[in-house]
């Protein structure tokens, strides 16, 4: 279970003349709206978790004065992310292995599985940025902590955090150059300046005849069209095609290693999986280098190839029993920042050395071909 709640969406109402404070205003509204037998939410908790906004701005003070006519929005049963509190109790983000690299302009951290990257509409306190701001002391040259890219809530592992807004813009331009092959403002982006991101996916076969080999895979991804959506489909679910179709974007990934393994799931949601080669196992580890960064890309592309990531409720095999973990891990990143400093971080030394070896072999092969 990666999140709980968010039932019945959001409530919207306009404050009346009788409102004295935000808390009393919502209490009065709920007294009228909650039907007999229904559970009435704890208003103080809703405000504390950041579920309430007034005139479009999140409000965390229950005693705040509310003017008549103010537009109030809140979630009665906001999503809760229990992995956040368990991660904090286990020492995230200050324990060993949480901060993977500290550079002048960036911080690379290990994101816990089950925790969103940033605030959601109904929960402002249980997320990576909030945890960093609360528990990790900022250095003198750090404006704040800023998101440079996103990982799905259940995905764990390597995440790049910028220390300034300028660095966010630079990192995003690197990603854009990587995906589109376009020029940046300062000229052609050298290959060494691209962002290199490597993941580990722990999968099982969706089809008995599924087969993947080491190499590059290019497909086309888009949202599932409305006329194809079935009952129970999740918002944002993707479909992948081998040929160009209307509304689809190119998505590329490279499978760098594939092997059967036994997996040991760590107790800490921010720690890496422990994988041991095992020929008789039906669990398949794929080490994947991203060429593009589309939403759900690895999950959807692997499903198209006949594999599903363990614990993926969106792209799983029909009637697949629930898993105890989500088997996608952002494992390695490497890029050169705007000051020329190389930033490199990995969850494990083994895969870091493997990636470096593969990179050197690819360079030698290119030299031979040229």
XYZ file of C-alpha atoms in Angstrom:
370
model
C 0.000 0.000 0.000
C 1.676 3.221 -1.162
C -1.018 5.764 -0.312
C -4.334 5.862 1.499
C -7.446 7.976 1.187
C -8.326 10.825 -1.187
C -11.904 9.628 -1.164
C -14.652 11.612 -2.862
C -12.277 14.162 -4.323
C -12.306 17.759 -3.122
C -14.895 19.969 -1.419
C -15.402 23.579 -2.533
C -17.488 26.206 -0.750
C -17.735 29.962 -0.177
C -17.281 31.324 3.359
C -20.345 32.976 4.880
C -20.593 36.058 7.110
C -20.621 33.967 10.274
C -17.110 32.533 9.840
C -14.646 33.571 12.546
C -11.713 31.318 11.737
C -10.769 28.792 9.103
C -11.350 25.881 11.484
C -14.822 27.040 12.534
C -15.717 27.781 8.912
C -14.923 24.218 7.780
C -16.568 22.716 10.897
C -19.809 24.592 10.092
C -19.667 23.410 6.489
C -19.139 19.785 7.496
C -21.951 19.897 10.074
C -24.303 20.580 7.152
C -22.705 18.331 4.536
C -21.729 15.156 6.425
C -24.648 12.750 6.339
C -25.775 10.621 9.259
C -23.544 7.582 9.613
C -20.658 9.141 7.687
C -17.297 9.753 9.283
C -16.569 13.398 9.980
C -12.924 14.258 9.345
C -10.643 15.870 11.915
C -10.432 19.486 10.692
C -7.269 20.300 12.675
C -5.459 17.402 10.982
C -6.700 18.478 7.550
C -5.246 21.941 8.059
C -2.001 20.641 9.579
C -1.333 18.292 6.654
C -1.916 21.080 4.122
C -5.179 19.829 2.707
C -6.913 23.230 2.856
C -6.545 26.244 0.578
C -8.197 29.668 0.762
C -8.575 31.716 -2.412
C -6.120 29.419 -4.157
C -3.392 29.537 -1.481
C -2.617 26.734 0.948
C -3.476 27.735 4.524
C -1.827 25.982 7.481
C -3.239 28.167 10.272
C -6.591 27.027 11.601
C -7.054 30.277 13.524
C -6.627 32.435 10.420
C -9.454 34.967 9.961
C -11.657 34.237 6.980
C -13.558 36.962 5.141
C -17.055 36.420 3.829
C -16.910 35.310 0.206
C -13.530 33.567 0.515
C -13.269 30.459 -1.676
C -12.288 27.412 0.394
C -11.153 24.075 -1.008
C -10.165 20.986 0.964
C -9.943 17.211 0.784
C -12.052 15.481 3.416
C -9.895 12.356 3.332
C -6.475 13.343 1.989
C -3.923 10.819 0.808
C -1.521 9.765 3.520
C 1.938 8.382 2.811
C 2.977 6.168 5.745
C 6.384 5.515 4.113
C 7.286 9.146 4.884
C 7.033 8.810 8.661
C 8.705 5.383 8.605
C 11.588 6.817 6.554
C 12.021 9.713 8.984
C 12.029 7.282 11.920
C 14.795 5.285 10.187
C 16.951 8.399 9.835
C 16.121 9.754 6.375
C 17.523 12.097 5.063
C 20.535 12.297 7.400
C 21.415 8.590 7.784
C 24.240 7.016 5.778
C 23.253 6.397 2.167
C 20.532 9.073 2.081
C 22.633 11.898 0.619
C 24.597 10.264 -2.200
C 26.462 13.316 -3.493
C 26.890 16.939 -2.401
C 28.005 19.277 -5.189
C 28.261 23.065 -5.249
C 24.940 23.572 -7.028
C 23.171 20.248 -6.487
C 22.372 17.559 -3.988
C 21.733 13.939 -5.008
C 19.567 12.021 -2.543
C 17.950 8.609 -2.312
C 14.179 9.069 -2.529
C 12.142 6.671 -0.379
C 9.618 4.415 -2.075
C 6.039 5.425 -1.313
C 6.816 9.122 -0.871
C 5.919 11.816 -3.424
C 8.620 14.191 -4.621
C 6.718 17.382 -3.807
C 3.492 18.536 -2.182
C 0.235 17.163 -3.548
C -3.022 19.094 -3.666
C -4.155 17.376 -0.455
C -0.904 16.802 1.461
C 1.916 19.335 1.864
C 3.973 17.712 4.633
C 4.685 14.129 3.533
C 7.037 14.542 0.559
C 10.739 14.607 -0.295
C 11.101 18.399 -0.425
C 9.317 18.891 2.905
C 11.534 16.251 4.522
C 14.715 17.848 3.219
C 13.656 21.331 4.300
C 12.722 20.132 7.773
C 15.590 17.757 8.547
C 18.583 18.663 6.359
C 20.471 21.824 7.217
C 21.056 24.078 4.205
C 24.565 25.199 3.350
C 25.396 28.905 2.972
C 25.191 28.800 -0.842
C 21.836 27.003 -0.872
C 18.741 29.150 -1.597
C 16.398 26.244 -0.936
C 15.787 22.710 -2.191
C 14.180 22.471 -5.653
C 12.911 19.576 -7.767
C 14.766 19.074 -11.067
C 12.904 15.964 -12.244
C 10.224 13.646 -10.940
C 9.976 10.035 -9.881
C 6.683 8.178 -9.470
C 5.533 7.850 -5.852
C 6.394 4.125 -5.521
C 9.807 4.452 -7.237
C 12.831 4.615 -4.943
C 16.368 5.813 -5.485
C 18.580 8.485 -7.030
C 17.081 11.955 -7.324
C 18.780 15.253 -8.224
C 17.840 18.263 -6.084
C 18.945 21.784 -7.096
C 20.060 24.405 -4.594
C 19.045 27.411 -6.728
C 16.328 28.194 -9.261
C 19.007 28.889 -11.890
C 20.306 25.342 -11.458
C 16.795 23.957 -11.966
C 16.662 25.747 -15.314
C 20.090 24.458 -16.331
C 19.312 20.850 -15.427
C 15.991 21.012 -17.270
C 17.793 22.339 -20.363
C 20.146 19.347 -20.180
C 17.166 17.002 -20.085
C 15.566 18.827 -23.018
C 18.772 18.576 -25.025
C 19.036 14.883 -24.201
C 15.477 14.124 -25.269
C 15.095 16.344 -28.299
C 18.658 16.590 -29.571
C 18.302 20.360 -29.809
C 20.801 23.125 -29.121
C 20.947 24.962 -25.827
C 21.235 28.714 -25.618
C 25.013 28.476 -25.245
C 25.507 26.242 -28.282
C 25.714 22.560 -29.061
C 25.517 20.279 -26.052
C 28.453 17.899 -25.960
C 27.671 14.237 -25.417
C 29.564 14.315 -22.124
C 27.227 17.054 -20.892
C 24.050 15.021 -21.312
C 22.291 13.540 -18.292
C 22.958 9.822 -17.947
C 20.240 8.099 -15.893
C 20.226 4.375 -15.138
C 17.463 2.379 -13.448
C 17.014 -1.145 -12.149
C 13.672 -2.803 -12.852
C 12.658 -6.077 -11.216
C 10.106 -7.740 -13.444
C 8.121 -10.830 -14.282
C 6.767 -11.918 -17.636
C 3.313 -10.812 -18.749
C 3.470 -13.348 -21.586
C 5.258 -16.685 -21.749
C 6.780 -15.784 -25.130
C 8.177 -12.429 -23.934
C 11.849 -11.975 -24.741
C 14.196 -9.019 -24.255
C 17.871 -8.804 -25.111
C 20.565 -6.257 -24.332
C 20.152 -3.307 -26.701
C 18.155 -0.177 -27.516
C 14.352 -0.108 -27.770
C 12.419 2.714 -29.422
C 8.641 3.034 -29.210
C 5.898 5.668 -29.225
C 3.943 6.492 -26.072
C 0.704 8.383 -25.433
C -2.171 8.634 -22.971
C -4.797 5.956 -23.402
C -7.465 7.576 -25.651
C -10.833 8.226 -24.006
C -12.641 5.814 -26.341
C -10.272 3.002 -25.271
C -10.408 3.577 -21.533
C -11.942 0.788 -19.507
C -13.491 0.810 -16.056
C -10.804 0.763 -13.385
C -8.069 2.335 -15.524
C -5.905 4.779 -13.604
C -5.569 8.450 -14.499
C -2.451 8.984 -16.595
C -2.185 5.382 -17.795
C -0.151 5.110 -21.009
C -0.176 2.930 -24.096
C 2.879 2.138 -26.198
C 3.119 1.451 -29.945
C 5.881 0.092 -32.146
C 4.937 2.504 -34.953
C 4.118 6.222 -35.049
C 0.500 6.981 -34.053
C -1.417 10.241 -33.539
C -0.553 12.034 -30.311
C 2.348 9.739 -29.402
C 5.890 10.812 -28.511
C 9.061 8.863 -29.158
C 10.447 7.025 -26.138
C 13.804 5.284 -26.018
C 15.564 3.101 -23.488
C 18.544 0.776 -23.551
C 18.643 -2.531 -21.685
C 22.228 -2.766 -20.437
C 21.968 -5.982 -18.422
C 19.342 -8.677 -17.938
C 19.486 -11.613 -15.556
C 17.354 -13.789 -13.270
C 17.761 -12.891 -9.602
C 16.518 -13.367 -6.090
C 15.584 -10.054 -4.469
C 15.991 -9.016 -0.868
C 13.837 -6.023 0.007
C 15.487 -3.701 2.562
C 13.544 -2.557 5.605
C 14.340 1.085 4.811
C 12.253 2.470 1.896
C 15.248 4.552 0.745
C 17.794 1.700 0.657
C 18.652 -0.173 -2.583
C 17.374 -3.652 -3.350
C 19.820 -6.533 -2.873
C 19.811 -8.767 -5.957
C 21.605 -12.117 -6.183
C 21.905 -13.969 -9.541
C 19.668 -17.063 -9.550
C 18.896 -18.934 -12.773
C 15.845 -20.678 -11.323
C 14.092 -17.480 -10.260
C 11.160 -16.021 -12.206
C 12.235 -12.505 -11.134
C 14.171 -10.707 -13.866
C 16.481 -7.777 -13.173
C 16.900 -5.304 -16.033
C 19.426 -2.487 -15.848
C 18.013 0.258 -18.060
C 19.512 3.472 -19.361
C 16.902 6.102 -20.232
C 17.154 7.911 -23.546
C 13.971 9.942 -22.972
C 12.047 10.771 -19.815
C 8.353 10.225 -20.503
C 5.816 9.696 -17.722
C 5.531 5.973 -16.878
C 8.040 5.303 -19.666
C 9.892 2.295 -18.247
C 6.719 0.797 -16.817
C 4.752 1.172 -20.053
C 7.571 0.189 -22.420
C 8.342 -2.970 -20.479
C 4.630 -3.867 -20.489
C 4.644 -3.438 -24.268
C 7.631 -5.811 -24.434
C 5.788 -8.382 -22.338
C 7.071 -7.675 -18.810
C 5.568 -6.012 -15.746
C 7.430 -4.433 -12.867
C 6.746 -6.259 -9.625
C 4.180 -4.363 -7.569
C 2.988 -2.196 -10.479
C -0.773 -2.077 -10.072
C -1.249 -0.170 -13.337
C 0.533 -2.399 -15.847
C 0.450 -5.709 -13.975
C -0.646 -9.110 -15.227
C -4.354 -9.797 -14.802
C -5.117 -11.584 -11.521
C -1.513 -11.100 -10.363
C -1.477 -11.317 -6.530
C -0.396 -8.163 -4.667
C 3.344 -7.706 -4.184
C 5.090 -6.501 -1.041
C 7.271 -3.997 -2.927
C 7.475 -1.899 -6.089
C 10.431 -3.063 -8.152
C 11.629 0.092 -9.905
C 14.725 1.848 -8.660
C 16.453 4.976 -9.960
C 20.012 3.788 -9.431
C 22.588 6.042 -11.095
C 22.986 9.569 -12.496
C 25.862 11.414 -14.133
C 26.064 14.867 -15.737
C 28.222 17.980 -15.855
C 26.826 21.054 -14.135
C 26.877 24.659 -15.351
C 30.233 25.272 -13.707
C 31.848 22.273 -15.408
C 31.811 20.090 -12.288
C 30.968 16.428 -12.924
C 28.167 15.164 -10.704
C 27.966 11.384 -10.363
C 25.988 9.322 -7.864
C 24.962 5.690 -7.536
C 23.111 3.608 -4.959
C 25.798 0.899 -5.172
C 29.462 0.803 -6.142
C 28.902 -2.390 -8.182
C 26.538 -0.797 -10.658
C 28.516 2.438 -10.747
C 31.587 0.503 -11.889
C 29.487 -1.508 -14.357
C 28.076 1.664 -15.932
C 31.555 3.177 -16.195
C 32.788 -0.006 -17.897
C 29.881 -0.028 -20.368
C 30.494 3.637 -21.161
C 34.165 2.993 -21.886
C 33.321 -0.006 -24.080
C 30.798 2.073 -26.041
C 33.401 4.821 -26.532
C 35.942 2.308 -27.824
C 33.363 0.844 -30.212
C 32.546 4.316 -31.571
C 36.243 4.972 -32.141
C 36.594 1.721 -34.063
C 33.587 2.559 -36.261
C 34.895 6.062 -37.001
